[in-house]
Short mmCIF file of C-alpha atoms in Angstrom, two decimals:
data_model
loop_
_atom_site.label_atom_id
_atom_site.label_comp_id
_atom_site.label_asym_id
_atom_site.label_seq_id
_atom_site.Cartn_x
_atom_site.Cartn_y
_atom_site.Cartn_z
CA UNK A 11 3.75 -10.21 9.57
CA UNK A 12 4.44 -13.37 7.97
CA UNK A 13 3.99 -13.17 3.90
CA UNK A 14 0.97 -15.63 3.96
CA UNK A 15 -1.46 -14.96 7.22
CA UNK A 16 -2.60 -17.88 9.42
CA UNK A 17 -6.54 -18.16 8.96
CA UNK A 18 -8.54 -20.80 10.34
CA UNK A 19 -10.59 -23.66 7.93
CA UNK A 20 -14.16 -24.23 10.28
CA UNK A 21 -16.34 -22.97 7.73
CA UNK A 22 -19.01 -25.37 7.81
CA UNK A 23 -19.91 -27.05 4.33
CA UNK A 24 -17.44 -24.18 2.81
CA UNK A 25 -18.70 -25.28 -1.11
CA UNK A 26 -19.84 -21.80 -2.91
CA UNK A 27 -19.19 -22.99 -6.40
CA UNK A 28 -18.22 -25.83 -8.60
CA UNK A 29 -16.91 -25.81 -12.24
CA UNK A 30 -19.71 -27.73 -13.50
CA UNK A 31 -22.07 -24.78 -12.98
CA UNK A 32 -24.27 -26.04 -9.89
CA UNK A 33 -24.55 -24.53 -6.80
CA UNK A 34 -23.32 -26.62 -4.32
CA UNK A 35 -23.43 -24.62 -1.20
CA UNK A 36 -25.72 -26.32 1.47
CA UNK A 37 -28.12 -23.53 2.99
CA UNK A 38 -29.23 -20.23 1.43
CA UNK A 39 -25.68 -19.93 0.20
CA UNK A 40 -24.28 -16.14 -1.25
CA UNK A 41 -23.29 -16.87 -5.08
CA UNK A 42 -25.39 -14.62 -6.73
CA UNK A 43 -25.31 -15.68 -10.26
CA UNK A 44 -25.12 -19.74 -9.92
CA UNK A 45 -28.21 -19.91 -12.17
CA UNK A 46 -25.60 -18.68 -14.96
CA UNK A 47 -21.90 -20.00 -14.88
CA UNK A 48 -21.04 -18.16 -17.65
CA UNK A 49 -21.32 -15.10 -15.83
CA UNK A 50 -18.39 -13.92 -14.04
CA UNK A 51 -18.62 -15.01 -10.44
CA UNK A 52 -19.97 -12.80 -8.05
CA UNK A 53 -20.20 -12.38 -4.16
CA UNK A 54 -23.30 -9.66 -2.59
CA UNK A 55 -23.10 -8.06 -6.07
CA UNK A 56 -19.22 -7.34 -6.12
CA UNK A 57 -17.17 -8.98 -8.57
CA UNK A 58 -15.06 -11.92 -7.24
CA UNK A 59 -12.17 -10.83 -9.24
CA UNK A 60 -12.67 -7.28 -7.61
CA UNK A 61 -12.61 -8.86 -4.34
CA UNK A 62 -8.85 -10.49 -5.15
CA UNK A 63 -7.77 -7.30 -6.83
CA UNK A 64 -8.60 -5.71 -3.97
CA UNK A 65 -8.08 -7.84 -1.14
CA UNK A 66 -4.33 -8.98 -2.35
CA UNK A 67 -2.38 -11.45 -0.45
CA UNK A 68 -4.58 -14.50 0.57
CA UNK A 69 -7.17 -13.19 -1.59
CA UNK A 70 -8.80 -16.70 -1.84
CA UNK A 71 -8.71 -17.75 0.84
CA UNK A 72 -10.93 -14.50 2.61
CA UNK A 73 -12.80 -15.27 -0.35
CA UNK A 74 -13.83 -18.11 1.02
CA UNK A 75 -14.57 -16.57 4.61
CA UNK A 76 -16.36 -13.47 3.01
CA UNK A 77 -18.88 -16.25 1.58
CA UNK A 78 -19.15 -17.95 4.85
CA UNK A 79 -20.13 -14.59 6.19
CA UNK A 80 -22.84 -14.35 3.74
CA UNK A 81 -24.19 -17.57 4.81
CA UNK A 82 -24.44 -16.22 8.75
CA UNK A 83 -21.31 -18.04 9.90
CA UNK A 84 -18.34 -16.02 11.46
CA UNK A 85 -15.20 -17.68 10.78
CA UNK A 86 -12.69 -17.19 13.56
CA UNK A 87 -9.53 -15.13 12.55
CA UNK A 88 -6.34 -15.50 14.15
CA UNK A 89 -4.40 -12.52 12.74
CA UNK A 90 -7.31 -10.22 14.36
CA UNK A 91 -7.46 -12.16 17.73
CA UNK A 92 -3.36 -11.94 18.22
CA UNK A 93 -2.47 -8.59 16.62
CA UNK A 94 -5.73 -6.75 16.19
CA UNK A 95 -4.80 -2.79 15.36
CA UNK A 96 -1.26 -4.20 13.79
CA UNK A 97 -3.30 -6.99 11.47
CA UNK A 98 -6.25 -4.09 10.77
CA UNK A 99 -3.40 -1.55 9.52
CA UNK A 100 -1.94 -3.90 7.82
CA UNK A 101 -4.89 -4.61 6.03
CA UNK A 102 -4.78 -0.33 5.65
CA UNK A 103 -8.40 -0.67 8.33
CA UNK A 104 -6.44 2.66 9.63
CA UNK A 105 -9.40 3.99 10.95
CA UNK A 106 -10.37 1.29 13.25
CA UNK A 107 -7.10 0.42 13.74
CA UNK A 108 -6.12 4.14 14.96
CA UNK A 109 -9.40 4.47 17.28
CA UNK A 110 -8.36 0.75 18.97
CA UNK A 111 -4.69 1.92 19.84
CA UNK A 112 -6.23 5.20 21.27
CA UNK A 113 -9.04 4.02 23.07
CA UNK A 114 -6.93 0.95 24.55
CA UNK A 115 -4.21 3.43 25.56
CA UNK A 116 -6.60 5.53 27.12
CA UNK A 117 -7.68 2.48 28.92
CA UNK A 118 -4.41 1.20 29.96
CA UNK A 119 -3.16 4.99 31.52
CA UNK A 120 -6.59 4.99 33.83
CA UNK A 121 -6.52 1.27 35.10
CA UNK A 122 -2.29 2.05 35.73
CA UNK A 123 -3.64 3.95 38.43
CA UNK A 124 -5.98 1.54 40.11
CA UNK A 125 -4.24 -1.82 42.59
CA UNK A 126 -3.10 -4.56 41.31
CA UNK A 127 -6.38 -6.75 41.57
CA UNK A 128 -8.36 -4.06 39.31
CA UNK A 129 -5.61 -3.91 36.79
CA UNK A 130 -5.68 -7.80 36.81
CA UNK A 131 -9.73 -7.57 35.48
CA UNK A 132 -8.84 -4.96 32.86
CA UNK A 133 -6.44 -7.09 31.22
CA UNK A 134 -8.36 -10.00 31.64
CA UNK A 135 -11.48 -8.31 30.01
CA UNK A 136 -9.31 -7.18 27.18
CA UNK A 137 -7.69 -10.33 26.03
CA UNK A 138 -11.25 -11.34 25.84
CA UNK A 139 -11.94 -8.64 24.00
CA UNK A 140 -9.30 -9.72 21.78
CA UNK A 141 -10.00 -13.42 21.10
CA UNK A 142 -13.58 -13.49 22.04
CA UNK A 143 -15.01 -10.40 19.89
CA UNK A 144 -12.50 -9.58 17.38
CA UNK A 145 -10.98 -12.69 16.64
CA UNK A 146 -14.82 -13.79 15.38
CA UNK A 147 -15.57 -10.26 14.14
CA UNK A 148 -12.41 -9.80 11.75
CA UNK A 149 -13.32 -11.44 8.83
CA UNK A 150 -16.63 -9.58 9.31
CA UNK A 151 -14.82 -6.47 9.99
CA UNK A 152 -12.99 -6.84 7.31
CA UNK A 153 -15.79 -8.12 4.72
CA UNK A 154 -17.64 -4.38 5.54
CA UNK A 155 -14.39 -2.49 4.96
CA UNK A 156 -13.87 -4.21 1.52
CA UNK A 157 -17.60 -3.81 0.58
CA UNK A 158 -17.20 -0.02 1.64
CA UNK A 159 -14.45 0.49 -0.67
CA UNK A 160 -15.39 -1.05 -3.58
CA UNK A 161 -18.49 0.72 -3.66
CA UNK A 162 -16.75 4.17 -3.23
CA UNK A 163 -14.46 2.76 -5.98
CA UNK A 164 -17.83 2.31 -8.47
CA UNK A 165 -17.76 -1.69 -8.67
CA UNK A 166 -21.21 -2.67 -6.73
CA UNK A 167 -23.43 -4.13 -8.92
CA UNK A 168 -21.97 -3.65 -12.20
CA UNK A 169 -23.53 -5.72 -14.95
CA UNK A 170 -20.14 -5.71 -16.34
CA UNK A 171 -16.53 -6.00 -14.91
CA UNK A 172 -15.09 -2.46 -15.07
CA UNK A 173 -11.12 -3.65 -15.54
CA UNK A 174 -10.18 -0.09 -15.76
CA UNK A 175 -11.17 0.59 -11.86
CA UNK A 176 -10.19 -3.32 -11.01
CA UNK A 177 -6.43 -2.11 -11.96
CA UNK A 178 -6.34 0.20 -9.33
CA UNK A 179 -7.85 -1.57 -6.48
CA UNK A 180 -4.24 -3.30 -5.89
CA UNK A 181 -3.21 0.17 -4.17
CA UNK A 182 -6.19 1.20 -2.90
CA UNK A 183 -6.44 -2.13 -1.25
CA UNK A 184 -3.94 -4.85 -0.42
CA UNK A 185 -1.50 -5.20 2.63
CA UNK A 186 1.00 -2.37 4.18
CA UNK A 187 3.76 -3.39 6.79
CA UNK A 188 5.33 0.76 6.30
CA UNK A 189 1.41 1.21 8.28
CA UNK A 190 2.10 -1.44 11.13
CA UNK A 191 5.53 0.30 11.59
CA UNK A 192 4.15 3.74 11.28
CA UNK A 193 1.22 2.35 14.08
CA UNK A 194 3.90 0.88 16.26
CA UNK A 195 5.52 4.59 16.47
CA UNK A 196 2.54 6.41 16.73
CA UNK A 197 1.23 3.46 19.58
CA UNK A 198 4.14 4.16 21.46
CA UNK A 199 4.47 7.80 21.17
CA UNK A 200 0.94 8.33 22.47
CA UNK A 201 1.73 5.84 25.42
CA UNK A 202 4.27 7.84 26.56
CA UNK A 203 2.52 10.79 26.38
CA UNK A 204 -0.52 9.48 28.10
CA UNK A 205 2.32 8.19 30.55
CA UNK A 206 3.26 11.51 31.50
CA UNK A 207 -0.45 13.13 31.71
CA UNK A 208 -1.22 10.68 33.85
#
């Protein structure tokens, strides 16, 4: 993966906050505590600064797509569309990312067996499956995985930051490429094993 992930811009009116302490998102908007700027910022109760602690490389800038998310809109995410298990283990999603290689191997060992024509739909279906539904559900995806964690880590809805907790979110959270190589064995491994079931 490349050090800085390709995400898309077409959040509409994408404007959560501005320094001068008004609230300049158009709609309903998700910054909880714009009535007071000299609070620190916060998005569905979590701590921004939690969120980049957590989140790691681009943190901003799925900061910006986890607000959009808040609003209703589902930015579209091209890392999930074109690599979907690799770009959720990289983002250490390893459940999700574990249950897509399985149940797409699976998938791929029963339609092997079926013509040509029927193999033809499967694919076809899944590539939508992969830039239809998860390249609009990543960021969302990914927004519900971060939310999990932080809660498990004790940081929803603090009416302080708790810096002592924020300083290990980096490990807890962040990026992995050791997991993409570690899926790419495993994805392999269980292909040929499936390969010779079936």
């Amino acid at each position: 993966f490349p050090k800085q992930e390709v995400m898309s811009d077409n959040c509409d009116n994408y404007n959560y906050y501005d320094d001068t302490g008004s609230n300049s998102t158009q709609g309903s908007g998700s910054f909880d505590n714009w009535a007071n700027p000299s609070e620190p910022r916060r998005i569905e109760g979590f701590f921004e600064d939690d969120v980049r602690a957590f989140v790691g490389n681009n943190a901003d800038k799925y900061l910006e797509r986890f607000h959009c998310i808040t609003r209703g809109q589902k930015p579209y995410n091209w890392c999930s569309a074109l690599f979907s298990a690799s770009w959720m283990i990289y983002r250490k999603m390893w459940k999700p990312a574990l249950a897509l290689v399985v149940i797409v191997s699976l998938l791929n060992s029963f339609f092997n067996m079926f013509a040509l024509p029927l193999r033809g739909l499967y694919t076809i279906a899944l590539y939508v499956f992969y830039f239809v539904y998860l390249g609009r559900q990543g960021n969302v995806l990914y927004w519900e995985y971060v939310k999990q964690e932080l809660t498990k880590a004790g940081l929803a809805n603090l009416s302080q930051p708790n810096y002592e907790a924020r300083e290990n979110l980096g490990k807890a959270g962040g990026t992995s490429v050791l997991f993409v190589i570690l899926l790419i064995i495993f994805s392999s491994a269980l292909s040929n094993i499936l390969g010779w079931i079936f």
